[in-house]
Amino acid sequence: MTYSGEVTVGGPADVHELKDLMITKVAVGPFQNNAYLLRCRATDEQLLIDAAAEARTLLTLIGDDGIASVVTTHQHGDHWQALAEVVSATGARTYAGREDAPGIPVPTDVLVDDGDVITVGQVRLTARHLVGHTPGSIALVYDDPHGHPHVFTGDCLFPGGVGNTRKDPEAFASLIHDVETKIFGVLPDETWVYPGHGNDTSLGAERPHLPEWHARGW
């Protein structure tokens, strides 16, 4: 089956099969959060991005192999409702942006800064610190050596715009700057974008609209 990235709460997961990495996307919880399970095909090690809600759903997805780590993209509560239960069941190491970790009520084992590398088996993910939606939001970039990059953006970039900055001009200016310089400015149009809610997109689909986002201020 071709991966579409279109998932619904209570519905089946969707799997994006890359040469070195399998990405499984599932929607959970009342805010229709996306959670992403990454599996290194060489080692079978797994990493979860955002234990957002529905711990039982996530643990079923993880299966008997467990996970080595779980990354929380930012401190907003809808992205960590299942974190405590998932960590308790799996013993996974926890990662979060340094500035957001104090707002997450599960201890963060590894504080993440811009440019840090997080590994899942033999696969390397590079963290990008994006300020504005929250002080310590992070995106994770997988630069696939066999194809185009993939980026997990949390709530910092969606189809149609950047994340919510609560009508704060300074927060919006910060977020649009970081998204432009650290994501659009260095990654090609083919880059696949996996957001914290809703459908996937690509940088090429969104890039022409950057002037519109600037003009409207959100």
Short mmCIF file of C-alpha atoms in Angstrom, two decimals:
data_model
loop_
_atom_site.label_atom_id
_atom_site.label_comp_id
_atom_site.label_asym_id
_atom_site.label_seq_id
_atom_site.Cartn_x
_atom_site.Cartn_y
_atom_site.Cartn_z
CA MET A 1 0.00 0.00 0.00
CA THR A 2 1.19 3.52 -0.80
CA TYR A 3 1.74 5.73 2.24
CA SER A 4 -0.62 8.72 2.38
CA GLY A 5 -0.14 10.00 5.93
CA GLU A 6 -3.91 10.32 6.32
CA VAL A 7 -4.91 8.77 9.65
CA THR A 8 -7.88 9.18 11.98
CA VAL A 9 -8.37 8.52 15.67
CA GLY A 10 -9.54 4.94 16.10
CA GLY A 11 -8.48 4.06 12.58
CA PRO A 12 -5.50 2.07 11.34
CA ALA A 13 -1.94 3.32 11.37
CA ASP A 14 -0.18 4.19 8.13
CA VAL A 15 3.34 2.96 7.41
CA HIS A 16 5.96 4.79 5.34
CA GLU A 17 8.62 2.26 4.37
CA LEU A 18 12.03 3.73 3.61
CA LYS A 19 15.16 1.73 2.86
CA ASP A 20 16.70 2.17 6.32
CA LEU A 21 13.72 3.31 8.37
CA MET A 22 10.08 2.41 8.86
CA ILE A 23 7.80 5.27 9.97
CA THR A 24 4.41 4.34 11.42
CA LYS A 25 1.91 7.16 11.93
CA VAL A 26 -1.14 6.92 14.17
CA ALA A 27 -3.70 9.51 15.35
CA VAL A 28 -4.67 9.49 19.03
CA GLY A 29 -6.65 11.46 21.58
CA PRO A 30 -9.31 14.18 21.60
CA PHE A 31 -7.04 16.67 19.80
CA GLN A 32 -6.23 14.18 17.02
CA ASN A 33 -2.52 14.19 17.73
CA ASN A 34 -0.11 12.34 15.52
CA ALA A 35 2.37 9.93 17.09
CA TYR A 36 5.19 8.47 15.02
CA LEU A 37 6.96 5.17 15.67
CA LEU A 38 10.34 4.96 13.97
CA ARG A 39 12.03 1.59 13.48
CA CYS A 40 15.60 1.10 12.27
CA ARG A 41 15.44 -1.68 9.70
CA ALA A 42 19.02 -2.80 10.37
CA THR A 43 18.72 -3.19 14.15
CA ASP A 44 14.94 -3.19 14.86
CA GLU A 45 15.48 -0.52 17.52
CA GLN A 46 12.45 1.75 17.88
CA LEU A 47 11.85 5.38 18.85
CA LEU A 48 8.51 7.09 19.49
CA ILE A 49 7.84 10.73 18.69
CA ASP A 50 5.17 12.20 21.01
CA ALA A 51 3.42 9.80 23.41
CA ALA A 52 0.43 12.08 23.00
CA ALA A 53 -2.52 10.03 24.29
CA GLU A 54 -4.07 6.54 24.36
CA ALA A 55 -1.18 4.67 25.94
CA ARG A 56 -2.77 1.31 25.13
CA THR A 57 -2.92 2.17 21.43
CA LEU A 58 0.71 3.27 21.44
CA LEU A 59 1.93 0.24 23.39
CA THR A 60 0.09 -2.08 21.00
CA LEU A 61 1.76 -0.29 18.10
CA ILE A 62 5.17 -0.60 19.78
CA GLY A 63 4.69 -4.31 20.37
CA ASP A 64 6.88 -6.75 22.23
CA ASP A 65 10.14 -5.25 20.91
CA GLY A 66 9.66 -2.13 23.02
CA ILE A 67 11.21 1.26 22.37
CA ALA A 68 14.64 2.59 23.26
CA SER A 69 13.53 6.20 23.45
CA VAL A 70 10.65 8.64 23.24
CA VAL A 71 11.00 12.21 22.04
CA THR A 72 8.49 14.87 23.11
CA THR A 73 8.44 17.66 20.54
CA HIS A 74 7.22 20.32 22.99
CA GLN A 75 5.67 20.92 26.38
CA HIS A 76 1.98 21.31 25.51
CA GLY A 77 -0.11 18.78 27.39
CA ASP A 78 -1.75 17.16 24.40
CA HIS A 79 1.67 15.84 23.34
CA TRP A 80 2.56 13.94 26.54
CA GLN A 81 -0.66 12.55 28.05
CA ALA A 82 0.52 8.96 27.56
CA LEU A 83 4.21 9.60 28.25
CA ALA A 84 4.32 8.41 31.86
CA GLU A 85 2.53 5.16 31.09
CA VAL A 86 4.57 4.44 27.96
CA VAL A 87 7.86 5.09 29.78
CA SER A 88 6.77 2.99 32.74
CA ALA A 89 5.90 0.07 30.46
CA THR A 90 8.97 0.25 28.23
CA GLY A 91 11.76 1.84 30.28
CA ALA A 92 12.43 4.16 27.35
CA ARG A 93 14.85 7.05 27.65
CA THR A 94 13.11 10.42 27.36
CA TYR A 95 14.20 13.36 25.20
CA ALA A 96 12.84 16.93 25.01
CA GLY A 97 14.01 20.41 24.16
CA ARG A 98 16.02 21.96 26.96
CA GLU A 99 13.71 24.97 27.38
CA ASP A 100 10.51 22.90 27.37
CA ALA A 101 11.58 20.02 29.61
CA PRO A 102 10.52 21.79 32.85
CA GLY A 103 6.96 21.94 31.49
CA ILE A 104 6.74 18.20 30.92
CA PRO A 105 5.68 16.30 34.08
CA VAL A 106 7.80 13.25 33.27
CA PRO A 107 11.54 13.59 33.91
CA THR A 108 13.58 14.24 30.77
CA ASP A 109 16.67 12.04 30.59
CA VAL A 110 18.31 13.91 27.71
CA LEU A 111 17.95 17.67 27.20
CA VAL A 112 18.06 18.47 23.49
CA ASP A 113 19.67 21.53 21.91
CA ASP A 114 19.75 22.74 18.32
CA GLY A 115 21.90 20.46 16.16
CA ASP A 116 21.96 17.55 18.59
CA VAL A 117 21.78 14.09 17.04
CA ILE A 118 19.34 11.48 18.33
CA THR A 119 19.82 7.94 17.09
CA VAL A 120 17.45 5.06 16.55
CA GLY A 121 19.61 2.07 15.76
CA GLN A 122 21.83 3.14 12.85
CA VAL A 123 19.57 6.03 11.84
CA ARG A 124 20.50 9.59 12.83
CA LEU A 125 17.96 12.34 13.51
CA THR A 126 19.10 15.96 13.82
CA ALA A 127 17.20 18.21 16.21
CA ARG A 128 16.25 21.75 15.21
CA HIS A 129 15.23 24.16 17.95
CA LEU A 130 12.29 26.27 16.74
CA VAL A 131 11.20 29.07 19.07
CA GLY A 132 7.73 30.62 19.06
CA HIS A 133 5.05 27.98 19.47
CA THR A 134 6.81 27.19 22.74
CA PRO A 135 10.27 28.23 23.98
CA GLY A 136 11.79 24.79 23.47
CA SER A 137 9.98 23.13 20.56
CA ILE A 138 12.13 20.78 18.50
CA ALA A 139 11.79 19.31 15.03
CA LEU A 140 13.64 16.16 14.00
CA VAL A 141 15.26 15.88 10.56
CA TYR A 142 16.10 12.55 8.96
CA ASP A 143 18.35 13.14 5.96
CA ASP A 144 17.72 9.87 4.12
CA PRO A 145 20.96 8.86 2.32
CA HIS A 146 18.84 6.99 -0.25
CA GLY A 147 16.36 9.75 -1.00
CA HIS A 148 14.94 13.07 0.16
CA PRO A 149 14.87 14.32 3.76
CA HIS A 150 12.02 13.79 6.20
CA VAL A 151 11.18 16.21 9.03
CA PHE A 152 8.96 15.74 12.07
CA THR A 153 7.79 19.24 12.95
CA GLY A 154 5.61 18.85 16.04
CA ASP A 155 3.33 21.90 16.15
CA CYS A 156 5.79 24.27 14.44
CA LEU A 157 4.85 23.63 10.80
CA PHE A 158 1.63 22.35 9.26
CA PRO A 159 0.02 22.32 5.84
CA GLY A 160 -0.97 25.96 5.44
CA GLY A 161 1.21 27.65 8.02
CA VAL A 162 3.37 27.64 11.10
CA GLY A 163 2.07 26.69 14.53
CA ASN A 164 -0.12 28.78 16.78
CA THR A 165 1.67 31.77 18.29
CA ARG A 166 -1.41 33.11 20.12
CA LYS A 167 -1.53 36.40 18.17
CA ASP A 168 1.82 37.38 19.69
CA PRO A 169 3.78 39.25 16.98
CA GLU A 170 7.13 38.53 18.60
CA ALA A 171 6.42 34.81 18.93
CA PHE A 172 5.28 34.66 15.30
CA ALA A 173 8.35 36.55 14.09
CA SER A 174 10.56 34.13 16.00
CA LEU A 175 8.82 31.01 14.74
CA ILE A 176 8.62 32.05 11.09
CA HIS A 177 12.29 33.05 11.22
CA ASP A 178 13.39 29.72 12.68
CA VAL A 179 11.20 27.68 10.32
CA GLU A 180 12.51 29.61 7.31
CA THR A 181 16.18 29.49 8.27
CA LYS A 182 16.43 26.02 9.82
CA ILE A 183 13.88 24.12 7.72
CA PHE A 184 13.01 25.83 4.41
CA GLY A 185 16.44 27.43 4.09
CA VAL A 186 18.42 24.21 4.25
CA LEU A 187 16.10 21.44 3.04
CA PRO A 188 14.85 20.80 -0.51
CA ASP A 189 11.29 20.98 -1.79
CA GLU A 190 11.05 17.17 -1.78
CA THR A 191 11.35 17.10 2.02
CA TRP A 192 8.42 15.22 3.54
CA VAL A 193 6.82 16.99 6.51
CA TYR A 194 5.19 15.02 9.35
CA PRO A 195 3.26 17.44 11.62
CA GLY A 196 1.91 17.02 15.14
CA HIS A 197 -1.71 17.04 13.93
CA GLY A 198 -3.38 16.37 10.60
CA ASN A 199 -2.10 15.36 7.21
CA ASP A 200 1.47 15.39 5.98
CA THR A 201 2.81 17.84 3.44
CA SER A 202 6.08 18.73 1.69
CA LEU A 203 8.27 21.81 1.81
CA GLY A 204 7.67 22.29 -1.91
CA ALA A 205 3.92 22.48 -1.36
CA GLU A 206 4.28 25.07 1.39
CA ARG A 207 7.23 27.19 0.21
CA PRO A 208 5.24 29.35 -2.28
CA HIS A 209 2.95 30.45 0.55
CA LEU A 210 5.62 31.84 2.88
CA PRO A 211 4.96 35.46 1.79
CA GLU A 212 1.26 34.97 2.59
CA TRP A 213 2.11 33.72 6.08
CA HIS A 214 4.30 36.76 6.68
CA ALA A 215 1.58 39.09 5.49
CA ARG A 216 -1.17 37.65 7.66
CA GLY A 217 1.04 37.29 10.75
CA TRP A 218 0.12 33.70 11.62
#
